[in-house]
Coordinates of C-alpha atoms in Angstrom, one line a residue:
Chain A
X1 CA 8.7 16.8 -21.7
X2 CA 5.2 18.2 -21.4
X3 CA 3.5 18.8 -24.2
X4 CA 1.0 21.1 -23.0
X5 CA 0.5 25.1 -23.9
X6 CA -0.3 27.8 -21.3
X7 CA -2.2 30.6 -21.5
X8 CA -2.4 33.5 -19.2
X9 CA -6.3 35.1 -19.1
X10 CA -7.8 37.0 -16.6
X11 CA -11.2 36.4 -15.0
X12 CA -14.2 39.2 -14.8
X13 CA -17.4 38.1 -12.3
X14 CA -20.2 39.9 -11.9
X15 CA -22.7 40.1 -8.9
X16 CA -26.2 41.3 -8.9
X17 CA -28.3 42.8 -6.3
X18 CA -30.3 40.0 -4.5
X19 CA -33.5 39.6 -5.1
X20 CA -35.0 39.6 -1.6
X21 CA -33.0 40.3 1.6
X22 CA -32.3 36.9 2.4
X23 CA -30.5 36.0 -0.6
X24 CA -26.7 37.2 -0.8
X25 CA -24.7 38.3 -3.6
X26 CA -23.4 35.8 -5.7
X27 CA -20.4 36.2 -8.4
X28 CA -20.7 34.8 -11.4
X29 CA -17.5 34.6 -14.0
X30 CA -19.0 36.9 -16.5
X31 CA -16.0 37.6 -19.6
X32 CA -12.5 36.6 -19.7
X33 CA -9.5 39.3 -20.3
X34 CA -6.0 39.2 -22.3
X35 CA -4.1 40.7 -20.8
X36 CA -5.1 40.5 -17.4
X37 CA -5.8 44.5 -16.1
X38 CA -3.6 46.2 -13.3
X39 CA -5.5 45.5 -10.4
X40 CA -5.0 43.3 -7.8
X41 CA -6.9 40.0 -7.6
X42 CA -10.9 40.5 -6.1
X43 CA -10.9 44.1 -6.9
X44 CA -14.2 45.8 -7.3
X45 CA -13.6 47.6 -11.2
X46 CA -17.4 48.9 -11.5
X47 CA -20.7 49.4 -9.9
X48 CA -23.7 50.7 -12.0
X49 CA -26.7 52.2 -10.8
X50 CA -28.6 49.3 -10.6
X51 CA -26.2 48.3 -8.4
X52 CA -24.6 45.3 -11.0
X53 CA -20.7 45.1 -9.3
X54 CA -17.9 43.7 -11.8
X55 CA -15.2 42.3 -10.5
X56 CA -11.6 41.5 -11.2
X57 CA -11.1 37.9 -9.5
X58 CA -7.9 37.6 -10.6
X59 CA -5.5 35.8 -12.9
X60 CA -5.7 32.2 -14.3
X61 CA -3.5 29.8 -16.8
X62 CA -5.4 28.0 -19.2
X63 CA -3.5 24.9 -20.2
X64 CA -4.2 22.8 -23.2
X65 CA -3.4 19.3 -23.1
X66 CA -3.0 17.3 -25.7
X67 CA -5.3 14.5 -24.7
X68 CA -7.7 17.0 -24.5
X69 CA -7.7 18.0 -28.2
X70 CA -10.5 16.3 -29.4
X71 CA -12.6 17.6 -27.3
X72 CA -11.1 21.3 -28.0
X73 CA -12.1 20.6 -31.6
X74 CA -16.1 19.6 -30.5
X75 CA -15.7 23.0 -28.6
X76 CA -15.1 24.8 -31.6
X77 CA -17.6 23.4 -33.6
X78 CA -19.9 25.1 -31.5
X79 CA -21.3 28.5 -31.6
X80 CA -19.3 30.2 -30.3
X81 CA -16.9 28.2 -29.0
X82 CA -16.6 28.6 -25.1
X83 CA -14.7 28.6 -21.9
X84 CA -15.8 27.1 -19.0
X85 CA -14.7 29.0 -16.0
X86 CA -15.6 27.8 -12.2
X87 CA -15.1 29.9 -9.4
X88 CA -15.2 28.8 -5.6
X89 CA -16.4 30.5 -2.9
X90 CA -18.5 33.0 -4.9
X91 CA -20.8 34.3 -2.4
X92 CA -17.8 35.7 -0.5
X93 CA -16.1 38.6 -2.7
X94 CA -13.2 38.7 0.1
X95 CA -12.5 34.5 -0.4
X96 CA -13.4 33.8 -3.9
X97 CA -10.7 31.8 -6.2
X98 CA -10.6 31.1 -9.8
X99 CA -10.9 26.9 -9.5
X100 CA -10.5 26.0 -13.1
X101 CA -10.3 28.0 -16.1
X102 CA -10.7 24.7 -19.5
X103 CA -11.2 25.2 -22.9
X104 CA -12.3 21.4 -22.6
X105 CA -16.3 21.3 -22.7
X106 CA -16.5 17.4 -21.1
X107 CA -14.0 18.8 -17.9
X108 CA -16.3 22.2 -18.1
X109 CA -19.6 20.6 -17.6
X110 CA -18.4 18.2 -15.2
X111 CA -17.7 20.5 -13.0
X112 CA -21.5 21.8 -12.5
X113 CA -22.1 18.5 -10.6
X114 CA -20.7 20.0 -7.6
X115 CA -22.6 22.1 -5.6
X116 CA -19.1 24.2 -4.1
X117 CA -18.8 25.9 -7.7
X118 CA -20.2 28.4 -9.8
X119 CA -19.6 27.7 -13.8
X120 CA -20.0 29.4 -16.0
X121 CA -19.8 28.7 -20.0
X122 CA -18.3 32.2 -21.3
X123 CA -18.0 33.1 -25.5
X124 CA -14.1 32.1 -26.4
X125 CA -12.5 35.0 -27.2
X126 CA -11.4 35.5 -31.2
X127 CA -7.5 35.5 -30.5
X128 CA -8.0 32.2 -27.7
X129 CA -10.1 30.7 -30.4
X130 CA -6.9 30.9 -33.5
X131 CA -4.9 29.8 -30.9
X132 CA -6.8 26.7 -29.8
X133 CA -7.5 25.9 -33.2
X134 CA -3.7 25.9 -34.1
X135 CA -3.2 23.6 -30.5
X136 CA -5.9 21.3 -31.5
X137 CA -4.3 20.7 -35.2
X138 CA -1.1 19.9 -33.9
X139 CA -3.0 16.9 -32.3
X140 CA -5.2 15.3 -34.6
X141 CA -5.1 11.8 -33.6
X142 CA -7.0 10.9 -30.6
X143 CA -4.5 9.5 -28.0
X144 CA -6.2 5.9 -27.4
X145 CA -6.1 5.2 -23.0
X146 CA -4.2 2.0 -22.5
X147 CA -4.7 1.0 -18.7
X148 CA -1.2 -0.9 -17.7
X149 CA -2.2 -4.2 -16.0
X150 CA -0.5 -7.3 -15.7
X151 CA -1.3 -10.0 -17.7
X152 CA -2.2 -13.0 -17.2
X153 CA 0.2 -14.7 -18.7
X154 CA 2.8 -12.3 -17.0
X155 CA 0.6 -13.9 -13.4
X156 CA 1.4 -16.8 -14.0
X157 CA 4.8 -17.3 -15.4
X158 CA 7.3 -18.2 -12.2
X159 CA 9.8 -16.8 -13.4
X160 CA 8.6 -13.2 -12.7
X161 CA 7.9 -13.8 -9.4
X162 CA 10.7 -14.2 -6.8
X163 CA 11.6 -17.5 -5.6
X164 CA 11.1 -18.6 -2.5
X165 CA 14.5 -20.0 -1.7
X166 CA 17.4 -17.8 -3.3
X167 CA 19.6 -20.8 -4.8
X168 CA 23.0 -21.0 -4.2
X169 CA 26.4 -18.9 -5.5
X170 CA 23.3 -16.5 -6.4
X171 CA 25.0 -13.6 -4.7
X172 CA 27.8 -11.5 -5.7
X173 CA 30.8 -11.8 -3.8
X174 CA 31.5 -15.5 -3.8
X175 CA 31.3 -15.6 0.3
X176 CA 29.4 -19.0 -0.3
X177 CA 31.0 -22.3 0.2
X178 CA 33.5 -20.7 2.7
X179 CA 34.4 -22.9 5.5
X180 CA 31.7 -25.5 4.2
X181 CA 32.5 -29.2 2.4
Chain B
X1 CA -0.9 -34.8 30.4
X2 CA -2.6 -31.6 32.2
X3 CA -3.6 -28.8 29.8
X4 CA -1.4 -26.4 31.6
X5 CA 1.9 -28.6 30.7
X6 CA 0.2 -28.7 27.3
X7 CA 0.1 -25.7 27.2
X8 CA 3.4 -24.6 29.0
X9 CA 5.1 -26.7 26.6
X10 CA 3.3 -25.4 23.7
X11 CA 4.4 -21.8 24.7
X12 CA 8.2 -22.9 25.0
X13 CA 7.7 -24.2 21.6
X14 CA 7.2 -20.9 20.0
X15 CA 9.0 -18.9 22.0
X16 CA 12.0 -21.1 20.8
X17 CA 10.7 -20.4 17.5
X18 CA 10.2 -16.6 17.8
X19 CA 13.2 -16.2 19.6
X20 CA 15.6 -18.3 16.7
X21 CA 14.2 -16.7 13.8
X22 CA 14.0 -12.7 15.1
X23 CA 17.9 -12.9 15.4
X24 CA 20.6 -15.1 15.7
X25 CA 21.4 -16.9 19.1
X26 CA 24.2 -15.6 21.6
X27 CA 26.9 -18.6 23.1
X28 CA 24.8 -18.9 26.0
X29 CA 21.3 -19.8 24.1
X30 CA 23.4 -22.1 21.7
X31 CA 24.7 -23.8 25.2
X32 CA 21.4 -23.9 26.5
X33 CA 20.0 -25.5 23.6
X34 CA 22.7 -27.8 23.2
X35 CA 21.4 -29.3 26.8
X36 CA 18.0 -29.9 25.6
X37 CA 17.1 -33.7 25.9
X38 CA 14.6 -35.4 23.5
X39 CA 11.9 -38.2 23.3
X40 CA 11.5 -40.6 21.0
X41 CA 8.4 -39.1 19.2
X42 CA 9.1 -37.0 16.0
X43 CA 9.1 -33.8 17.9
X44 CA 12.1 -35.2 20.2
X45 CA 13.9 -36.3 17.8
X46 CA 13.9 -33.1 16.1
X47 CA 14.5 -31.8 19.1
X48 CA 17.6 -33.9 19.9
X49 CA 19.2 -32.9 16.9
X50 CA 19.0 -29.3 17.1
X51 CA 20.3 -29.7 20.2
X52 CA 23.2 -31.6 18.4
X53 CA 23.2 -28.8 16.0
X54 CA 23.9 -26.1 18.3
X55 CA 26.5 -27.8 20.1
X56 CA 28.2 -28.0 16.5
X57 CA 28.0 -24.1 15.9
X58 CA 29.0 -21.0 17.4
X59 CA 27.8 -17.7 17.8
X60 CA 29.7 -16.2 14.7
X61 CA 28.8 -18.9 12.1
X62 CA 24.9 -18.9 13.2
X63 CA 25.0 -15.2 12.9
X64 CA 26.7 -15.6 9.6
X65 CA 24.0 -18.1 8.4
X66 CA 21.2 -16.0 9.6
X67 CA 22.4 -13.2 8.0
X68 CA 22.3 -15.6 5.3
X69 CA 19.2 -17.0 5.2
X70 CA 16.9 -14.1 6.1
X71 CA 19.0 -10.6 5.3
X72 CA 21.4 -11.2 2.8
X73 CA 22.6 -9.1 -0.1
X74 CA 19.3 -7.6 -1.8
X75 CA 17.5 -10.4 0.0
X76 CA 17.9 -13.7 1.8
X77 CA 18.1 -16.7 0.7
X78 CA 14.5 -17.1 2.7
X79 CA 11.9 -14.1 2.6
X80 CA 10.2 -15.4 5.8
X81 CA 6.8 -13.2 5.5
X82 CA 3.4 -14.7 5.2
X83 CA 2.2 -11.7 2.1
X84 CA 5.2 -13.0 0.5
X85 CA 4.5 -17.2 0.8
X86 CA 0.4 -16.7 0.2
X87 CA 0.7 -14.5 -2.6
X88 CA 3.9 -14.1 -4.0
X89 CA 4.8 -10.5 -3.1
X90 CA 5.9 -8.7 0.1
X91 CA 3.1 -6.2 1.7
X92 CA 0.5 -7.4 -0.1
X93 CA -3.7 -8.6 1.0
X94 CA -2.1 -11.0 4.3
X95 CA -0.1 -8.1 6.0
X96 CA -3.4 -6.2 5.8
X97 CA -6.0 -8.9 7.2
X98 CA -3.2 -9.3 10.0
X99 CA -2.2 -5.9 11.0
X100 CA -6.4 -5.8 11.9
X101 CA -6.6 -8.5 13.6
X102 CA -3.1 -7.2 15.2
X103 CA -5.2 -4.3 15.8
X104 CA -8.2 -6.6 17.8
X105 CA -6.0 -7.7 20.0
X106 CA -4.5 -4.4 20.8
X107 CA -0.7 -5.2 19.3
X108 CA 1.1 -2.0 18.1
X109 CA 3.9 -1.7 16.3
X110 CA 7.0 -0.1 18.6
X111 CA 8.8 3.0 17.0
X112 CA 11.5 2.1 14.7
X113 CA 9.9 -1.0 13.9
X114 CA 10.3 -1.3 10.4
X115 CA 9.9 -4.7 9.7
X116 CA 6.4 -6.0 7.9
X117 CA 4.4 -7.6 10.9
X118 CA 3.6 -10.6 8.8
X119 CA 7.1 -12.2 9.7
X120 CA 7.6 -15.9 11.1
X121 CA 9.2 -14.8 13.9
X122 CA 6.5 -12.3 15.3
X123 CA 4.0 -14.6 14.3
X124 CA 5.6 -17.1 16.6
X125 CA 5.8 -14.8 19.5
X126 CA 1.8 -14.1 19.4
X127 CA 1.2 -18.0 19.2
X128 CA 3.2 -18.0 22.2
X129 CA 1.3 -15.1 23.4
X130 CA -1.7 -17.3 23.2
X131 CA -0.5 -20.4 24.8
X132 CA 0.6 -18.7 28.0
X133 CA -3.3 -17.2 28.2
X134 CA -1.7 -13.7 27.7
X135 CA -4.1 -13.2 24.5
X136 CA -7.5 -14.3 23.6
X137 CA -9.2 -12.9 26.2
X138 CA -10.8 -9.6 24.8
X139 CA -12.4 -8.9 21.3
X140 CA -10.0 -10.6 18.3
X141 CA -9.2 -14.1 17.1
X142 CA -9.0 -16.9 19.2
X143 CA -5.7 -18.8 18.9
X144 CA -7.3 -21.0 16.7
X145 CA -8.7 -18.6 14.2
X146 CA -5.5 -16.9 14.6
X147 CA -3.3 -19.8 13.3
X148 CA -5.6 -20.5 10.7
X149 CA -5.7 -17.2 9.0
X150 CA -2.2 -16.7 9.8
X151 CA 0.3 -19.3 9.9
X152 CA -1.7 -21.9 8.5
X153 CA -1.7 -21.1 5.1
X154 CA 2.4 -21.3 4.8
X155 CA 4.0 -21.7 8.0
X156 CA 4.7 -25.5 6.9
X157 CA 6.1 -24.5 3.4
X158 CA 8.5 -21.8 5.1
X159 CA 10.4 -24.6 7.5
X160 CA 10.1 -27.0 4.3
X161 CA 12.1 -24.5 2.4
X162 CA 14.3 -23.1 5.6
X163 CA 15.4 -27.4 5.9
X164 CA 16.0 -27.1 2.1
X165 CA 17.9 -23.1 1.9
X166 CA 21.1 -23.3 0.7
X167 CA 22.9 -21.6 4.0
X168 CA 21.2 -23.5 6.6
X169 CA 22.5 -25.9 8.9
X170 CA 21.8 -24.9 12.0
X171 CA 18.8 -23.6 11.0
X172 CA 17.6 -26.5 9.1
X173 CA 18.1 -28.6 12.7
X174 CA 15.5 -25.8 13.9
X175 CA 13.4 -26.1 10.5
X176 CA 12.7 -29.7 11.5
X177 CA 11.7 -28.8 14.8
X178 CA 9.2 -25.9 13.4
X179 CA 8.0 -28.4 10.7
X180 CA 7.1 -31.2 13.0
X181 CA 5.5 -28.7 15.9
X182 CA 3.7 -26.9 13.0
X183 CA 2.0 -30.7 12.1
X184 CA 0.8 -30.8 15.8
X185 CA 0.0 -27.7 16.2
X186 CA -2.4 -27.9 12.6
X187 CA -3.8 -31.2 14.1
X188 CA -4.4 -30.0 17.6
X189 CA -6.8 -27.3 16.5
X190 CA -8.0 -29.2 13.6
X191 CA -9.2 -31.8 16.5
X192 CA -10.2 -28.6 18.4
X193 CA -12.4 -27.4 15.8
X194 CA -13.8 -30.8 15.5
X195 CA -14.8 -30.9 19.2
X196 CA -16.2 -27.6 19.1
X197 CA -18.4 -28.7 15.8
X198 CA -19.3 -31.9 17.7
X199 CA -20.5 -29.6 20.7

């Protein structure tokens, strides 16, 4: 059994006017929502008159895992506490998708490595932050990473390894020894 | 002795080989064995008594014993694949250094093929392949670098331990031909290499 919470959100971009006309518009994940609002996903909610668009991109699970909880406690020892949100395709209003909504700020800032995303670091909501808070207590032991190898001693015994001649009246069924002295 | 004989003879040699150990022989390859005539060098002898030994069995008990030796219930008595010999496990580092050089030679697996490549038997058949002039000609492993990587390494412990298996008796006749051919067969290119290093 899982351990691990869910949390529906919803995601809010925003776009800007480009700066010259080469540039295009870009979205950028701009606030977070609970509960999400009755639109469909990449729905145009606002233009202002400087021509800033806000978007509904649609809605996303946050999931807190339980290895992750130490590092959901460093997140809330910051001010504020955050949400790191990456969207891909965000130069495309018509393609864009919500790629990883984390309240985990080591998976967060990985994720500006890679060129194909836009993150953004958005303020934790209050209620997302009492919740995270109680998810993180549950958890205060840091779950130590054990990689599973085979020892060396478990290499080298002989009699983990299969042997090369099966020896005889091995099998099941007792159909050895018929017919033979 | 001309090469070609050498090399005929060679050929037979493993295609005896291949053609023993990918399945078990009908009446009429168990009578034609049981007609084979043999020297006195080691090889002959071994020779001579498989030939003895298949005049001693039948169809149904050397199916039984192969079923035996190399299917058997969970496994064989033998597991007859190089990975398995050289490292201990089935499918392992082997299978993969000879499914490329499979791949050199332009060898591909038939459809429904699901047996690991690295078998004793199909090794056989492409030492045969060699010794009849069929491979060796394009990019890939001579026959030489072919039997070193590949048979080599364990072929003499698998017809040590087929002799020895539990189930075998006409297969142990066919272990002691294997065994001895194997110890020419590692001399020959051993003097081969030797030449070459000379030249």
């Amino acid at each position: 059994m899982s351990l691990a919470r869910t949390i529906p959100l919803a995601v809010l971009a925003r776009s800007f006017p480009p700066p010259t006309r080469w540039a295009g518009r870009v979205l950028h994940p701009s606030s977070l929502m609970m509960p999400p609002p009755p639109l469909g996903p990449r729905s145009r909610m606002a233009t202002t008159q400087d021509g800033v668009e806000t978007w509904f991109i649609g809605p996303a699970t946050l999931v807190l895992h339980p290895g992750d909880a130490a590092n959901m406690r460093q997140n809330l020892a910051m001010a504020p506490p955050r949400i790191w949100v990456s969207l891909a395709n965000a130069d495309d209003p018509a393609r864009v998708a919500i790629h990883t909504v984390t309240a985990d700020p080591f998976e967060g800032e990985a994720m500006a490595t890679d060129p194909d995303l836009t993150v953004a670091a958005l303020p934790m909501p209050p209620d997302l932050r009492e919740h995270i808070a109680a998810f993180a207590a549950l958890f205060p032991e840091e779950e130590r990473f054990r990689k599973k190898r085979r020892s060396s001693i478990e290499a080298e015994d002989p009699g983990l390894i299969a042997p090369r001649i099966l020896p005889g009246g091995y099998r099941p069924g007792g159909r050895r020894g018929e017919g033979q002295p | 002795m001309p090469s070609d004989e050498v090399d005929r003879n060679r050929a037979e040699n493993w295609d005896v080989l291949a053609l023993l150990l990918s399945g078990a022989p009908s009446d009429q390859t168990l009578g034609l064995l049981a007609e084979v005539a043999g020297d006195e060098t080691a090889l002959g002898r071994a020779w001579r008594g498989l030939a003895q030994a298949a005049g001693d069995t039948d169809a149904a008990s050397a199916a039984r014993e192969f079923f035996d030796l190399f299917i058997g219930v969970g496994r064989g008595e033998l597991l007859p694949y190089a990975s398995f010999y050289i490292t201990g496990f089935l499918n392992e580092r082997p299978l993969a250094e000879l499914r490329g050089d499979l791949a050199r030679l332009g060898i591909a697996r038939q459809s429904g093929d699901h047996d690991p490549e690295d078998r004793i038997a199909l090794l056989c058949a492409i030492m045969a392949a060699y010794a009849r002039g069929d491979l060796g000609h394009g990019p890939g492993p001579s026959q030489g670098e072919f039997f070193a990587r590949h048979l080599a390494p364990w072929a003499a412990a698998f017809f040590e331990d087929l002799a020895n298996a539990p189930a075998a008796r006409f297969y142990a006749a066919l272990a002691r031909v294997g065994r001895e051919f194997i110890a020419i067969e590692t001399q020959g290119f051993a003097l081969a290499a030797q030449e070459r290093a000379i030249a």
